[in-house]
Every structure is written in C-alpha cells, then in structure tokens.
Coordinates of C-alpha atoms and ligand atoms in Angstrom, one line a residue:
X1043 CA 6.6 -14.9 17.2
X1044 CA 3.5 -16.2 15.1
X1045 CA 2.5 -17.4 12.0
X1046 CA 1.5 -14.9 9.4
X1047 CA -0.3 -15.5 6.0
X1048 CA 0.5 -12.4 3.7
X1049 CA -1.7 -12.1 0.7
X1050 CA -0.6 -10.4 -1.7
X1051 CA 3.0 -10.8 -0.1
X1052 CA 4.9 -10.9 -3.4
X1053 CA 3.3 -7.1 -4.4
X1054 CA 5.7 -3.6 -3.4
X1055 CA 4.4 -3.1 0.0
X1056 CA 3.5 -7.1 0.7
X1057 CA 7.3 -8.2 -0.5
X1058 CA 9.0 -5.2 1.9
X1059 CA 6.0 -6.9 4.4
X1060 CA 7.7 -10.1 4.3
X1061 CA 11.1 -8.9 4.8
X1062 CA 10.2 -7.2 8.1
X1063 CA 7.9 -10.2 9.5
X1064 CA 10.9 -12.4 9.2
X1065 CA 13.7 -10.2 10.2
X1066 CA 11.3 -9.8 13.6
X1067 CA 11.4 -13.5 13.9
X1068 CA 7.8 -14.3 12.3
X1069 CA 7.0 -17.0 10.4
X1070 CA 5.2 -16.0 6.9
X1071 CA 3.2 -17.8 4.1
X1072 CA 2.1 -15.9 1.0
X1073 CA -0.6 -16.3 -0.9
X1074 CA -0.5 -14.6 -4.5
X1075 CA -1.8 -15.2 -8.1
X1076 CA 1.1 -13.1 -9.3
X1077 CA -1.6 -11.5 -11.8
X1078 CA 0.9 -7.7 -10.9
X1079 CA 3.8 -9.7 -9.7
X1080 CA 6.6 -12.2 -9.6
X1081 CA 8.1 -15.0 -7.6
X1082 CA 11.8 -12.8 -7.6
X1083 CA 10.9 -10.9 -5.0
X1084 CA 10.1 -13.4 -2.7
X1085 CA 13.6 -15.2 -3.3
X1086 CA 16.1 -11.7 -2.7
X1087 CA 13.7 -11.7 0.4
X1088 CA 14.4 -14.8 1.4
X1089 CA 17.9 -14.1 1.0
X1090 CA 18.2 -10.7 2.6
X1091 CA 16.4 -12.0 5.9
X1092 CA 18.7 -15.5 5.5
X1093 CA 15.5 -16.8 6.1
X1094 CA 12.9 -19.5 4.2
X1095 CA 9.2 -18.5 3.8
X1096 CA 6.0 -20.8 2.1
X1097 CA 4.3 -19.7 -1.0
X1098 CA 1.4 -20.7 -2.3
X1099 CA -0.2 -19.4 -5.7
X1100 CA -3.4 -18.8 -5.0
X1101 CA -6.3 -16.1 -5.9
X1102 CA -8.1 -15.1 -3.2
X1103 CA -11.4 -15.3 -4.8
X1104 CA -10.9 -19.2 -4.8
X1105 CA -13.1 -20.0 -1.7
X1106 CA -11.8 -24.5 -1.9
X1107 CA -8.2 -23.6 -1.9
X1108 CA -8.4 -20.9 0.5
X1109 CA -10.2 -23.0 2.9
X1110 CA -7.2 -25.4 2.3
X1111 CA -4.5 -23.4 3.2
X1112 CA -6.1 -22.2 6.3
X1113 CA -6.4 -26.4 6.9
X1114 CA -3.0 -27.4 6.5
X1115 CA -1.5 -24.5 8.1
X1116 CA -1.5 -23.3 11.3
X1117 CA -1.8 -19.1 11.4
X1118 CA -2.2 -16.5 13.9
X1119 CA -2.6 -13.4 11.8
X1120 CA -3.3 -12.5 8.5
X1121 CA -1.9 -9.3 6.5
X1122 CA -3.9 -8.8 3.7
X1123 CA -3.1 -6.6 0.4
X1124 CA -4.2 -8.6 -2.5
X1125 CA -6.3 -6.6 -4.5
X1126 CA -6.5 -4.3 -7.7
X1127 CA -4.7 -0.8 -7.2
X1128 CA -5.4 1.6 -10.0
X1129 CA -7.6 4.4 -9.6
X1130 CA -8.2 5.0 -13.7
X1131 CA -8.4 1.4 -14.6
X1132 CA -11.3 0.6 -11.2
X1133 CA -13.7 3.3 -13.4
X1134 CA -12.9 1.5 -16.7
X1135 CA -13.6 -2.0 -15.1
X1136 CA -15.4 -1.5 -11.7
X1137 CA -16.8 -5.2 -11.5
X1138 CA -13.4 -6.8 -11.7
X1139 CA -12.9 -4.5 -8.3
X1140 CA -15.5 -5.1 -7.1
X1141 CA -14.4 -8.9 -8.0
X1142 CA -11.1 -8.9 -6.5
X1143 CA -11.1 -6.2 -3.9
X1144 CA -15.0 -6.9 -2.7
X1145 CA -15.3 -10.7 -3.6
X1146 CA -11.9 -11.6 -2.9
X1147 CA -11.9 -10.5 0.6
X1148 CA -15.2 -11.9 1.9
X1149 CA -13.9 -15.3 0.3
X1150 CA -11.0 -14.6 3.0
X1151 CA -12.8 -14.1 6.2
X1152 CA -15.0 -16.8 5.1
X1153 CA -12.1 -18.8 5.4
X1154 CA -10.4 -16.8 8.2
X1155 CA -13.7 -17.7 10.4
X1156 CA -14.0 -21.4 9.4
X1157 CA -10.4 -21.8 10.4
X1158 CA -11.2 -19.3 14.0
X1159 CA -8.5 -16.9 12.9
X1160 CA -10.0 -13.8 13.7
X1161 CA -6.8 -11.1 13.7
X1162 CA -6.3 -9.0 10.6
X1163 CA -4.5 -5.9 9.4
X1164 CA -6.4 -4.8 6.2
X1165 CA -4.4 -2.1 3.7
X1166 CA -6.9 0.2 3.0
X1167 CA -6.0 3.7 1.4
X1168 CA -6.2 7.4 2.1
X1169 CA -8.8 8.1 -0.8
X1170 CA -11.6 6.7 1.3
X1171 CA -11.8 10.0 2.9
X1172 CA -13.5 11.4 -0.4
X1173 CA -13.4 15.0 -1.5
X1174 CA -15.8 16.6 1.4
X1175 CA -12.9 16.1 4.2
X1176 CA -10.2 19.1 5.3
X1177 CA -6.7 17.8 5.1
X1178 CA -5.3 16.2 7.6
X1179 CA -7.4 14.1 7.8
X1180 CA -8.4 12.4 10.6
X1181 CA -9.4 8.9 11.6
X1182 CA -13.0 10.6 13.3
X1183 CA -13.7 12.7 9.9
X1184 CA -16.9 11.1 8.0
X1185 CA -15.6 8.5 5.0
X1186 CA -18.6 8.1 3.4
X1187 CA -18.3 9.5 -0.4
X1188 CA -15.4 7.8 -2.1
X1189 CA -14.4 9.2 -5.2
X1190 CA -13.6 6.4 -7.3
X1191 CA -14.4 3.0 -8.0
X1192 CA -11.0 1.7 -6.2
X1193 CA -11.6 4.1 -3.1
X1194 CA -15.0 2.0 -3.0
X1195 CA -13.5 -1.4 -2.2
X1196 CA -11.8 -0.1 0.1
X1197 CA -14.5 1.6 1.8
X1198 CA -16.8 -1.2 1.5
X1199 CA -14.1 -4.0 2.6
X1200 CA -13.6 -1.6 5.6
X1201 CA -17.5 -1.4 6.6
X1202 CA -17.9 -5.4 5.7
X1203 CA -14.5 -5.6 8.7
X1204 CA -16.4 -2.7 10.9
X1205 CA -19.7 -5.3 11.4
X1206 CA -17.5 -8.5 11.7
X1207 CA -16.2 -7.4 15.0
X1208 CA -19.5 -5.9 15.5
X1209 CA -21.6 -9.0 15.1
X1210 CA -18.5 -11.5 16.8
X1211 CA -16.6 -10.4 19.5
X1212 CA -13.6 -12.6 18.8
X1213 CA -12.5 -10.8 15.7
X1214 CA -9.6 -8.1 16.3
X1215 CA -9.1 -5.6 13.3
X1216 CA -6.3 -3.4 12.0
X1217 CA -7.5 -1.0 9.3
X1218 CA -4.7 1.0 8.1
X1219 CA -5.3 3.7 5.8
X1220 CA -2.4 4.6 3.7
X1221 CA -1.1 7.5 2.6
X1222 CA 1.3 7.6 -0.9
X1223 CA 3.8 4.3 0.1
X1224 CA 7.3 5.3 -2.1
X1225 CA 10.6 4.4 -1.6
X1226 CA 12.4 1.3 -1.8
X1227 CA 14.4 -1.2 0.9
X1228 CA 18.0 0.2 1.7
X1229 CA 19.5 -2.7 -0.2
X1230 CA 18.0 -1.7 -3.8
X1231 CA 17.1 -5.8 -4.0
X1232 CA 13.1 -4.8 -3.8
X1233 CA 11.1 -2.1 -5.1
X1234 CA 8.3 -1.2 -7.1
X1235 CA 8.0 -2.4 -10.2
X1236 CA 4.8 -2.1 -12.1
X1237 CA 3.6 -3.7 -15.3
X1238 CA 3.8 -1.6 -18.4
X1239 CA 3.4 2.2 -18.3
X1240 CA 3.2 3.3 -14.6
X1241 CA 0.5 4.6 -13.2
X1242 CA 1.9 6.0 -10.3
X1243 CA 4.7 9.9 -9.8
X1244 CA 7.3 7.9 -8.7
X1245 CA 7.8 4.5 -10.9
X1246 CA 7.1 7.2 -13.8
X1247 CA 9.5 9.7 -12.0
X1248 CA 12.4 6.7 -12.0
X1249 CA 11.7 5.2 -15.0
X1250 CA 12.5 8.8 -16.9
X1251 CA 15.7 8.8 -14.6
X1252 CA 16.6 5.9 -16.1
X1253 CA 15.9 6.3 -20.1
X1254 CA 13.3 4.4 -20.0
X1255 CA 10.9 7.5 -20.6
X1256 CA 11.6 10.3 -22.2
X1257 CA 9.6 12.9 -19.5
X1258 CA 7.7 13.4 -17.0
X1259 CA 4.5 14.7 -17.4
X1260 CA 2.9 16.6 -14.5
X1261 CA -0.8 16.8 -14.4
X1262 CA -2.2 20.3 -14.0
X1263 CA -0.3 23.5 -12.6
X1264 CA -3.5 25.5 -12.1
X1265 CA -4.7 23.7 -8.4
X1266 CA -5.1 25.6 -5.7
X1267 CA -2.2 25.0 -3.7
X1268 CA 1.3 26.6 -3.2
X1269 CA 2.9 26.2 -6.7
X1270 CA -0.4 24.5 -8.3
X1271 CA 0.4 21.4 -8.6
X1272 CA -0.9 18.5 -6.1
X1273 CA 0.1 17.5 -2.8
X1274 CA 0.4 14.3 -1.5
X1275 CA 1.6 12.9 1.6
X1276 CA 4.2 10.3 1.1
X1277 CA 5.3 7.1 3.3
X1278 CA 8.4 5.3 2.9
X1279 CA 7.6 1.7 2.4
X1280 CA 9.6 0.4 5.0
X1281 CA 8.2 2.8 7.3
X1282 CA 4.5 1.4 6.1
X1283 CA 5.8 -2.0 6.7
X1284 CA 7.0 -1.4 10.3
X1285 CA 3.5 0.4 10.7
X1286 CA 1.7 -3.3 10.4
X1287 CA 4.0 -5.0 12.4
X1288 CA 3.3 -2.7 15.5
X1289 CA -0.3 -3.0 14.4
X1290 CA 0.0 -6.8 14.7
X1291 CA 1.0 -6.3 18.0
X1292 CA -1.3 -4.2 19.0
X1293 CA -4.4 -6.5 17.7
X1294 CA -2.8 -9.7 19.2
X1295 CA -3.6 -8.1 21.9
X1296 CA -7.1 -5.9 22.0
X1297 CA -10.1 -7.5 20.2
X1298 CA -12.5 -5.4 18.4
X1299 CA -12.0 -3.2 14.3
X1300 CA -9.4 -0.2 15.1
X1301 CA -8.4 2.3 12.3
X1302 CA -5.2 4.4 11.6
X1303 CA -4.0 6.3 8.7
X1304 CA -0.5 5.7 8.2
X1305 CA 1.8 8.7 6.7
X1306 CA 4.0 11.1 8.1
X1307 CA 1.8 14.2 8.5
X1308 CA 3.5 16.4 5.6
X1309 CA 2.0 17.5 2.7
X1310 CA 4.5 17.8 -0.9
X1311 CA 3.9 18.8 -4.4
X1312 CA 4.4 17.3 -7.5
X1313 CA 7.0 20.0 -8.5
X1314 CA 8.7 19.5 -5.1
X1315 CA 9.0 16.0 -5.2
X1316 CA 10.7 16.0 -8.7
X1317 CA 13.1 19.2 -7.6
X1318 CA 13.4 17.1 -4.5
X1319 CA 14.5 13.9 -6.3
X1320 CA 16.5 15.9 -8.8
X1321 CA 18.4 17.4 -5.7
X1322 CA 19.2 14.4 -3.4
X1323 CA 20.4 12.2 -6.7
X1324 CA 22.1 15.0 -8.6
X1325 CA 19.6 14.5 -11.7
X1326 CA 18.1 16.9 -14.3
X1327 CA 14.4 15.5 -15.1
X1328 CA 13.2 16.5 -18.4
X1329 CA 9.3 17.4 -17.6
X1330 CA 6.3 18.7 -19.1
X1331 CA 3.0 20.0 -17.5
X1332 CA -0.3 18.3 -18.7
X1333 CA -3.5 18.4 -18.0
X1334 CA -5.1 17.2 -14.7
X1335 CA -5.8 14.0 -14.3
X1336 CA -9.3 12.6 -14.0
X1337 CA -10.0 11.9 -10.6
X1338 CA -6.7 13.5 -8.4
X1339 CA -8.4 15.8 -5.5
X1340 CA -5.8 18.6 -5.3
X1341 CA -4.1 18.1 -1.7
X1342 CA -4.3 16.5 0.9
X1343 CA -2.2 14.7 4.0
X1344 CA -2.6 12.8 7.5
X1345 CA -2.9 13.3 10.8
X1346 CA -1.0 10.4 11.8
X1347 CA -1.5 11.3 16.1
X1348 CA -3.3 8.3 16.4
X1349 CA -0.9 5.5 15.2
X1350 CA 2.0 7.4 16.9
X1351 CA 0.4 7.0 20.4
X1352 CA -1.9 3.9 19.9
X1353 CA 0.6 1.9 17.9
X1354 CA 3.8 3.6 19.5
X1355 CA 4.8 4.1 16.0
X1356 CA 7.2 6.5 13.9
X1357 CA 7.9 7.3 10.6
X1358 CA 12.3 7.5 10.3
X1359 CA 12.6 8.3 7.1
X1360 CA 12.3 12.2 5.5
X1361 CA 11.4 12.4 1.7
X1362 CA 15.2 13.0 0.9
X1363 CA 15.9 9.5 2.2
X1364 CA 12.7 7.8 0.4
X1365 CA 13.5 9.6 -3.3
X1366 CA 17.0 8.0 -3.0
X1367 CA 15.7 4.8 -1.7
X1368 CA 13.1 4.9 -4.8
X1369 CA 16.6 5.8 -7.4
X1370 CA 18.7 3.4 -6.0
X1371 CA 16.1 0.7 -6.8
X1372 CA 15.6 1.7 -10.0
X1373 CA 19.3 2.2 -11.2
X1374 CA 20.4 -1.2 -10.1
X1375 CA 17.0 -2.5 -11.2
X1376 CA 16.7 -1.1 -14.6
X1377 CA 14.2 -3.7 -15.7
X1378 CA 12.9 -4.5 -12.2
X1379 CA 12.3 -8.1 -11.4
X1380 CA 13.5 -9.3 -15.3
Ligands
NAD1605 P1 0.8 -4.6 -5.7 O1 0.0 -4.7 -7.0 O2 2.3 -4.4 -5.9 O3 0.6 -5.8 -4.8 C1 -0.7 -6.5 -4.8 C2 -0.4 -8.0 -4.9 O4 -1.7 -8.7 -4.8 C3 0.2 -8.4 -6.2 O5 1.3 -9.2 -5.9 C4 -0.8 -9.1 -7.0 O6 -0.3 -10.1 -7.8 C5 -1.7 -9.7 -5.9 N1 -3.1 -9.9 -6.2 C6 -4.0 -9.1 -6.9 N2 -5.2 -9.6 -7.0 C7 -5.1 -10.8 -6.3 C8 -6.0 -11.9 -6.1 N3 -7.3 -11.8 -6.5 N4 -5.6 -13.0 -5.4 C9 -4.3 -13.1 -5.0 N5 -3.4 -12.1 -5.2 C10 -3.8 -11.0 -5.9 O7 0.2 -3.4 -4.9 P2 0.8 -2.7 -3.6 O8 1.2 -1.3 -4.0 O9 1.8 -3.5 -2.9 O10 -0.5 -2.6 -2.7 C11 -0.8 -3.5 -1.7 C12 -2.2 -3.2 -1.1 O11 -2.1 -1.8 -0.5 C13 -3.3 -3.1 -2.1 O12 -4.5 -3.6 -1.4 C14 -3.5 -1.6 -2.4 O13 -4.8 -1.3 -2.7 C15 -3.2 -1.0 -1.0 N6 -2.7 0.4 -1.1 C16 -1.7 0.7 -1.9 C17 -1.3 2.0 -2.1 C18 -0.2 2.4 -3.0 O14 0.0 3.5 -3.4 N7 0.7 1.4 -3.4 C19 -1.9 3.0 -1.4 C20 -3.0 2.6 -0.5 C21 -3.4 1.3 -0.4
UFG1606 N1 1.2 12.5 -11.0 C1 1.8 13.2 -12.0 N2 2.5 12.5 -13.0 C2 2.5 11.2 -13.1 C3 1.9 10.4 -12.1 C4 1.2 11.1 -11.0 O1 1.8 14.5 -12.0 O2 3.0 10.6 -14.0 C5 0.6 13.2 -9.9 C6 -0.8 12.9 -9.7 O3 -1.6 13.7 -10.5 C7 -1.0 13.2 -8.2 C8 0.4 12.8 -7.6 O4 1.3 12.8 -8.7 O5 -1.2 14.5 -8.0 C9 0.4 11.5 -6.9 O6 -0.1 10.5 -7.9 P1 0.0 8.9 -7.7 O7 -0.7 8.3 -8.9 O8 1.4 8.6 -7.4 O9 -0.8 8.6 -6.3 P2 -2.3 9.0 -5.9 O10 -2.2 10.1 -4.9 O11 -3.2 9.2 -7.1 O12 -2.8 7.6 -5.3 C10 -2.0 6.8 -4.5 C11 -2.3 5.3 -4.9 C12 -3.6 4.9 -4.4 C13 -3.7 5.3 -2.9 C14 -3.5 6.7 -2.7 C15 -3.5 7.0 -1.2 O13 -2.2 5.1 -6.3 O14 -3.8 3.5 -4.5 O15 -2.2 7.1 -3.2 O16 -3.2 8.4 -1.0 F1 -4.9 4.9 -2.4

C-alpha cells in the first residue's frame, strides 16, 4: 500500500485510475484544474470503491502550489496524465502544448525532486512512434519523428524522464505508451465524456447511438489496408488502468526510466469497430464516409511482449466486451457527468 498523487485523476483514464488504486488498497490524491473535466467522477468513484480520496484543484504548471502539496503530503508515487489530448487542436495551438504537456510536467518533477519522490508512471501515447516505424511496434524501434504537435510532448516529456534517471540514479520511471484506451468501467458510473463535439471514433460512435448525432462520419475508405479504412489498436480502459498498477509495482521496486507500450497486440478498422459495435449492442449506425483526416497514419498496433513479461501483465477484455462497456456508459449517461 502507498500513497499516490494522480494528476489528472478526474480525466477518463485518471478517474478509472483512481478506482483501481483504491480498490487495491492505495491511498490516492488528485490534482486537477478540471479545464476537460469535473468533480462527478471523482464522487461515483469514491462511492464504487466505498472508499474516500483527497482532491486538490490545481494546474500543474503552478510551480508554489505544487511544491505545497508535495509539503503537506506524504507520497510514494506519482501517476501522471494531466495534459492536453487532441491531435488537431496541438497543430492549431502548439504553445499551449507545449505549455501544459512540456511546462506542466517539468514544473512536476521540479517538485517531485524537491520533495525526494523519484517514482513515476508517465502516460505517453502510441503516436510517438511517428510514421517511419512497421506496425507492431516495438518498444526498441527508433521514436524520433513524431507526427504532430501532441505526439511532440509526449516525445519530449519522455526524453526530459530518459536523462532524469540518467543524470540521478534514485529516479525509477514507468513510461507507458498507449495504444487507443476505449471502453468504460463495468458499472456504466464512469466513462468518457468529452467536451463539445468529440474528437475521438468512439465518444462520436456512442453519441450517434444515442441521438445525440445524427452519423458517423468515417474518414477515408481509400487507405491501404484490408477494407481501407484505418486500423487502430484498442485498450480497454480498465485494462490500461490495471497496466499502471503492475507498473507501480514494478518501479517501487527497480530504479532507473523503463518503457512499455500498452494494447492488446490486434489491429481493427474503422468499419470493423462500428459493425462490431453494431453487433454486440443490436444497433444500426447511420454512417457516412469522408474524407481523411489530417494527420491519421493509416494502421498501426503493438507488440505488447514486453509489458506481458516484465510487468506480468494481461489485457482481459476482447473488443466485444470494450464496445459494450463504451454503450452501456453512454446509454445510462446520456449527458455524461451533467
Ligand atoms: P482527459 O482529458 O480525460 O484527462 C486529462 C485530465 O487532465 C483532465 O481531467 C484535465 O482537466 C486535466 N488537465 C489538463 N491540463 C491540466 C493541467 N495543466 N493541470 C492540471 N490538470 C490538467 O484525458 P485522458 O484520455 O484521460 O488522457 C490522460 C492522459 O493519457 C493524457 O496525458 C493523454 O495525453 C494520455 N493519452 C491518452 C490517450 C487517449 O486516447 N485517451 C492515448 C494516449 C495517451
Ligand atoms: N475516426 C473516424 N471518425 C471519427 C473519429 C475517428 O473515422 O469520428 C477514425 C480516425 O480517422 C482514426 C480512428 O478512427 O482512423 C481512431 O481515431 P481516434 O481519434 O479515436 O484515435 P487516434 O488513433 O487518432 O488517436 C488516439 C488518441 C491519441 C493517442 C492515440 C494513440 O486520440 O491521443 O490514440 O494511439 F495518442
């Protein structure tokens, strides 16, 4: 059992975080300036786990109150997933990335290292592999030409972790690169729920289910895969979650900047994911194709050996259970968190 400060905790993945940190006995404080988020989440987890955790609204960029919290609290471990998400907006706006994502997180280890609390699990993502790599991808394959602003943050937040543990021994580092996080905790209570139009297949994918939407669009038939449209390797979120917690583990344990890519291994497409969901919930979704979208590489999927072995680590759930998970979250959540 430790102490765990979650930033970011009250986000999709961070909120499904918390509920598996204190179902496995941990204690947890979240940080979060709510600026994609709400406190709601926090309470049904709090009442799913029958369990009490600390939050603190606080931006992560905010170097005074960071070094506070890190004063008045005693933590072992930090999870950390604050941080700006969409690919389109990061080439609209790259310096508020670069803000949030770059800034954001050296004001963290700042404080992590003042406060000698050197073990981390950082989210990073699956487009840090760039478009010069051969799916799967593999943790030893060169990262070194992200393809978008967001891809950049991650990249440079994981080379700014890399030297850390370089430069000071004492620091023990979990990068985990995701693959496409979906799904929704078995209970329906949390799930994603994005502000205004969603960005990403499946919050768009649900919200059409629901009426909210009147189609889906798909963006471009003409790739060069199976049926032409994209494939993606998707992660249940509760899977993901259980992923950091055996990471945790493993860095309370080995010192020294580690990293996995975390997805189950199996490429889908578009079209399959949306016959897929139309299948498992008994569903017609009206759709249209479009064109691409600015920016999507046309396939790709992990190798997920490594966090198998190393982290003795599995993925349960099969993209049946995660596109009923995602439904069932959205039909007795028709206006998310409201
Ligand atoms: P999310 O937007 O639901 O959660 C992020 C949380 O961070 C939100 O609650 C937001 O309010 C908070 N936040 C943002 N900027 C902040 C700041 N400056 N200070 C404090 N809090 C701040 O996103 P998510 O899907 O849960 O993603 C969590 C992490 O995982 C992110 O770092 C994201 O880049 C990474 N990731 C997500 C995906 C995905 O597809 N969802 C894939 C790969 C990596
Ligand atoms: N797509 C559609 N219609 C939509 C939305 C998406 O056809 O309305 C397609 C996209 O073109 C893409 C696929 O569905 O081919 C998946 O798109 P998402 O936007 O759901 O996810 P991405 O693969 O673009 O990226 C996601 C996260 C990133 C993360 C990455 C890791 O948004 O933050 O997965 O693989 F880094």
């Amino acid at each position: 059992m430790s102490n765990v400060l979650v930033t970011g905790g009250a986000g999709f993945i961070g909120s499904h975080m918390c509920l598996a940190l204190l179902e496995s006995c941990h204690d947890v404080i979240v940080i979060d300036n709510l600026s994609n988020s709400c406190l709601e989440p926090l309470k049904r987890v709090e009442k799913l786990a029958q369990k009490s955790l600390i939050f603190i609204e606080c931006d992560i960029r905010n170097d005074q109150k960071l070094r506070q919290i890190f004063k008045d609290h005693s933590i072992d471990a930090v999870i950390h997933f604050a941080g700006l998400k969409a690919v389109g907006e990061s080439q609209r706006f790259p310096l508020s990335y670069f803000e949030h994502n770059i800034a954001g997180s050296i004001s963290l280890f700042k404080a992590m290292e003042q406060a000698n609390v050197f073990n981390i699990v950082f989210s990073s993502s699956a487009t840090v592999y760039g478009e010069n790599n051969r799916s799967p991808y593999h943790e030893n394959m060169p990262a070194n030409t992200p393809y978008n602003n967001y891809a950049f943050t991650k990249l440079m937040t994981e080379q700014m972790l890399e030297k850390l543990a370089l430069a000071d021994q004492r620091w023990s580092i979990a990068l985990l690169r995701y693959f496409n996080p979906i799904g929704a905790h078995q209970s329906g209570q949390i799930g994603e729920d994005p502000r205004g139009k969603p960005y990403n297949l499946i919050p768009h994918l649900t919200q059409v289910a629901i009426g909210k939407r009147e189609k889906l669009s798909i963006y471009g038939n003409d790739y060069n895969t199976p049926d032409g449209t994209c494939v993606r390797d998707y992660i249940h979120v509760v899977d993901l979650a259980a992923a950091h917690l055996h990471a945790l583990d493993n860095r309370l344990k080995t010192n020294g900047c580690r990293t996995w890519n975390i997805g189950t291994g199996q490429g889908h497409s578009v079209l399959e994911i949306k016959e897929t969901f139309e299948k498992v919930n008994r569903l017609d979704i009206p759709f249209e194709y479009a064109p691409r979208r600015v920016g999507d590489l046309p396939a790709y999927f992990a190798d997920n050996e490594r966090a198998m072995r190393e982290l003795k680590w599995q993925p349960q759930f099969q993209l049946e259970d995660m596109l009923k998970d995602s439904w069932n979250w959205q039909r007795q959540n028709p206006m998310g968190f409201k």
